[in-house]
CSV table of C-alpha atoms in Angstrom, one decimal:
chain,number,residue,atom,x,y,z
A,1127,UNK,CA,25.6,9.4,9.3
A,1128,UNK,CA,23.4,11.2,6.8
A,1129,UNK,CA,24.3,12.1,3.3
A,1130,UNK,CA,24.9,15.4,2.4
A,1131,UNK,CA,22.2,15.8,0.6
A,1132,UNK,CA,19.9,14.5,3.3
A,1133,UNK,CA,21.4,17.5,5.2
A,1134,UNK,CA,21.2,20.0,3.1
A,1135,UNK,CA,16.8,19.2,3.1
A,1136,UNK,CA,17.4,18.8,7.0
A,1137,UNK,CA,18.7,22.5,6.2
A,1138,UNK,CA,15.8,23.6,4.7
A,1139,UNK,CA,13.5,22.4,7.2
A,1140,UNK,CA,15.5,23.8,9.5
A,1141,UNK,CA,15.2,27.7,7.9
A,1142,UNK,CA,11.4,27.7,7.9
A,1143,UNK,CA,11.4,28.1,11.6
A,1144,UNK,CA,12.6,30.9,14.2
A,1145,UNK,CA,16.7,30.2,14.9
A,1146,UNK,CA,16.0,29.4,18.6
A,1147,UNK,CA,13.8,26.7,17.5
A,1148,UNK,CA,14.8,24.7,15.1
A,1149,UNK,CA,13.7,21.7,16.8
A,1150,UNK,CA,10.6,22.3,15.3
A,1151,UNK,CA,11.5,21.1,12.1
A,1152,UNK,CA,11.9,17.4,13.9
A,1153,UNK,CA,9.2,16.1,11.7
A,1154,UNK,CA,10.6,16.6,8.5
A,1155,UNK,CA,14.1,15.7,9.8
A,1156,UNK,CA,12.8,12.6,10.7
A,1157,UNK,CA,11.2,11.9,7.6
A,1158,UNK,CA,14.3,13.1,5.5
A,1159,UNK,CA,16.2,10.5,7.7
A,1160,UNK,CA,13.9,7.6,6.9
A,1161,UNK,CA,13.7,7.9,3.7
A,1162,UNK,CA,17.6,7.5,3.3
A,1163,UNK,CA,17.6,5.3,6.2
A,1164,UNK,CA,14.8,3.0,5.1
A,1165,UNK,CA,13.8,2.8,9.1
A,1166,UNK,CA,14.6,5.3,12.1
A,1167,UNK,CA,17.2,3.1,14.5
A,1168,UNK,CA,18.0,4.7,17.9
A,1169,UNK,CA,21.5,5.6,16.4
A,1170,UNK,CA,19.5,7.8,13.7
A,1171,UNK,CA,17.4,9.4,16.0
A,1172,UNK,CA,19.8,10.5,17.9
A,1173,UNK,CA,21.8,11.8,15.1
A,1174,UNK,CA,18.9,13.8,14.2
A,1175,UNK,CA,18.0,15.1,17.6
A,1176,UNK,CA,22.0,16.3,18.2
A,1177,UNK,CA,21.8,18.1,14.2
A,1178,UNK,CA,18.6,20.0,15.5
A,1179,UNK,CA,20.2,20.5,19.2
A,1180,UNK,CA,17.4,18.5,21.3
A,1181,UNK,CA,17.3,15.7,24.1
A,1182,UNK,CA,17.4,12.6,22.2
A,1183,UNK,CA,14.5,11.0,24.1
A,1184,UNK,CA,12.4,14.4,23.0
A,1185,UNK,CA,13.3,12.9,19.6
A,1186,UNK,CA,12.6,9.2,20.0
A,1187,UNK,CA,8.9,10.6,21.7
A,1188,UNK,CA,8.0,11.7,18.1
A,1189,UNK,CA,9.5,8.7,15.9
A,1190,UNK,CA,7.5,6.8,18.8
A,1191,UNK,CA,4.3,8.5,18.6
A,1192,UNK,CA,3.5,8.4,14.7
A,1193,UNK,CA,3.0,5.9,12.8
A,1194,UNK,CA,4.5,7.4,9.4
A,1195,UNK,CA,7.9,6.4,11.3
A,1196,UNK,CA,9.2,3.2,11.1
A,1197,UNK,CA,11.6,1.8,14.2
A,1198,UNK,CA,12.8,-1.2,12.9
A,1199,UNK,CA,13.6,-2.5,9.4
A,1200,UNK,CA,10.7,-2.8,7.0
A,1201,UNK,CA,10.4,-4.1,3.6
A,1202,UNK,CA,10.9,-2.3,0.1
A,1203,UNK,CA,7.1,-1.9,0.4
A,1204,UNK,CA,5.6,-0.6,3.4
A,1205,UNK,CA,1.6,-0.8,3.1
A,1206,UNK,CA,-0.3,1.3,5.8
A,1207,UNK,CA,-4.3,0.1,5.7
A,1208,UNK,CA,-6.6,2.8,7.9
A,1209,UNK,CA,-8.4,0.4,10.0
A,1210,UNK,CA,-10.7,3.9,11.8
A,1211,UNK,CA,-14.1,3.2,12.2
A,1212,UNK,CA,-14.7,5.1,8.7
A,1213,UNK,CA,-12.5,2.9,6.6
A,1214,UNK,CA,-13.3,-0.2,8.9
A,1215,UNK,CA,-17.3,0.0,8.3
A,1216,UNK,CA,-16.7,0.6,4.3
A,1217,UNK,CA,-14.3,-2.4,3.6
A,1218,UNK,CA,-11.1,-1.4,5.5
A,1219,UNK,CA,-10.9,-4.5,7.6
A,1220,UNK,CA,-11.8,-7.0,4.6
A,1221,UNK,CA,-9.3,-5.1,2.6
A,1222,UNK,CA,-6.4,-5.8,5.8
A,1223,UNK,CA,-7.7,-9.0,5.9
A,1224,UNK,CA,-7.2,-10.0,2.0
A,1225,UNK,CA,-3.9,-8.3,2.2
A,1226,UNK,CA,-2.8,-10.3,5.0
A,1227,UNK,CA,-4.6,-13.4,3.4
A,1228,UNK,CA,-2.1,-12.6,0.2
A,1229,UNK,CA,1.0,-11.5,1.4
A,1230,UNK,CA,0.9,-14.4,3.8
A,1231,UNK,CA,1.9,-12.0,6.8
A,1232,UNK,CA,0.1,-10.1,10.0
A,1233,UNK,CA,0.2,-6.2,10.9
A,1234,UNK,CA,4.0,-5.2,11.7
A,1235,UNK,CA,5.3,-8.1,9.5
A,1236,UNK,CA,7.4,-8.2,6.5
A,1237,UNK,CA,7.3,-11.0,3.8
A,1238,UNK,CA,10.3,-13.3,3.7
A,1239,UNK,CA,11.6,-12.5,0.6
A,1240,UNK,CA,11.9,-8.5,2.5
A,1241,UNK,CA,9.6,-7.1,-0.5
A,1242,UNK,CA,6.2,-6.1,1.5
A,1243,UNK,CA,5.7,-4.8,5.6
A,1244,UNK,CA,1.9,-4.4,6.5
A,1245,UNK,CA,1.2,-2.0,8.8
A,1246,UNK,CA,-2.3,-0.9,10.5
A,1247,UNK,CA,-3.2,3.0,9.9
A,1248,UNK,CA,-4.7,5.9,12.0
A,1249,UNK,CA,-7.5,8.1,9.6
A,1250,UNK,CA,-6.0,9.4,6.4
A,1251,UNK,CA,-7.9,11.7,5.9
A,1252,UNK,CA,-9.6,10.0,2.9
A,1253,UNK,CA,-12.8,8.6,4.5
A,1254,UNK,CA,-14.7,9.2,1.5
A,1255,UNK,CA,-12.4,7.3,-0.4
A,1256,UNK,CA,-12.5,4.1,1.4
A,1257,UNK,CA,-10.7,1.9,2.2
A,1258,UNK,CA,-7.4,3.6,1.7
A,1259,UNK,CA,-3.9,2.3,2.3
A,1260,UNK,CA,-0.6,4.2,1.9
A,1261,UNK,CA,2.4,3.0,0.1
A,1262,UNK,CA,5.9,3.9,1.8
A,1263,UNK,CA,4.1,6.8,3.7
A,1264,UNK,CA,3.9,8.7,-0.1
A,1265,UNK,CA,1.3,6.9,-2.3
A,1266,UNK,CA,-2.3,7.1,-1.3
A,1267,UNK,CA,-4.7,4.2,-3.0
A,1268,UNK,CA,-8.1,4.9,-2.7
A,1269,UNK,CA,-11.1,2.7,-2.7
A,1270,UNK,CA,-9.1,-0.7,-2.6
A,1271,UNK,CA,-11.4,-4.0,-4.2
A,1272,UNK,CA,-9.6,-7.2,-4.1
A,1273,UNK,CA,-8.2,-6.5,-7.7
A,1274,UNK,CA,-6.9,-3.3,-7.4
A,1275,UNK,CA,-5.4,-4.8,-4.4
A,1276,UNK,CA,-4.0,-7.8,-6.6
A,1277,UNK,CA,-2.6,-5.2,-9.2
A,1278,UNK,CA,-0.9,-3.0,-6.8
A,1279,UNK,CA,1.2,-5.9,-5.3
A,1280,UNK,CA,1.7,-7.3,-8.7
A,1281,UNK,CA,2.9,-3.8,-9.7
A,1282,UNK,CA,4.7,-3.6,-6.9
A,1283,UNK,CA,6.4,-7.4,-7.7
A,1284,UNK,CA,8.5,-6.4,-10.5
């Protein structure tokens, strides 16, 4: 299901734990599978759990619980805006809202044309910096104004 190469990092996730328990490494297994993937579906999951040697609900618990993991198809461009209290209170929510505003789409949507998925974030860790979103789980933008937020999506256009 997963390309080698996807297995061999599952591998190396693998050796940073104790033998009897590489389960542990189900995070960055899941992770490794998404990004080939482009979205977790129950069939991956459950490859992953079975690779690692855990219940396959055990594994589904995590894709479930965080938000970094995707269960269902998202666009090319997944953009995560915090929405805590820190981020909300310093332009967070205004920021969402534009977004939404511009893409034409709500939380948990994807654009027609497949390019952009807006999702709603737990903390950062960037309070400081708000408001921050997160492009495709690896790209943290900091302090987002209404043009930085127009130049990321035309960036992100092309």
């Amino acid at each position: 299901m997963l390309s080698s190469e996807s297995l061999q990092l599952i591998d190396r996730e693998i050796a940073k734990y104790p033998a009897d328990q590489k389960q542990s490494a189900i995070m960055g297994a899941l992770r490794i599978a998404q990004t080939e993937m482009r979205w977790l579906s129950s069939e991956t999951i459950e490859f992953v759990a079975s690779y690692l040697g855990m219940p396959a609900m055990a594994a589904y618990e995590v894709a479930s619980f965080y938000n970094m993991y995707d269960l269902g198809p998202v666009g090319t461009h997944k953009i995560t805006v915090c929405t805590n209290l820190p981020c909300a209170l310093s332009g967070g929510l205004e920021a969402a809202e534009y977004l939404q505003e511009k893409l034409g789409v709500g939380f948990n949507e994807t654009t027609a044309d497949g390019k952009f998925t807006l999702k709603e974030g737990e903390c950062m860790g960037a309070c400081g910096d708000a408001p921050v979103m997160l492009h495709n789980n690896h790209k943290m933008c900091c302090r987002m104004t209404r043009q930085q937020i127009d130049s990321l999506i035309e960036e992100l256009s092309k």
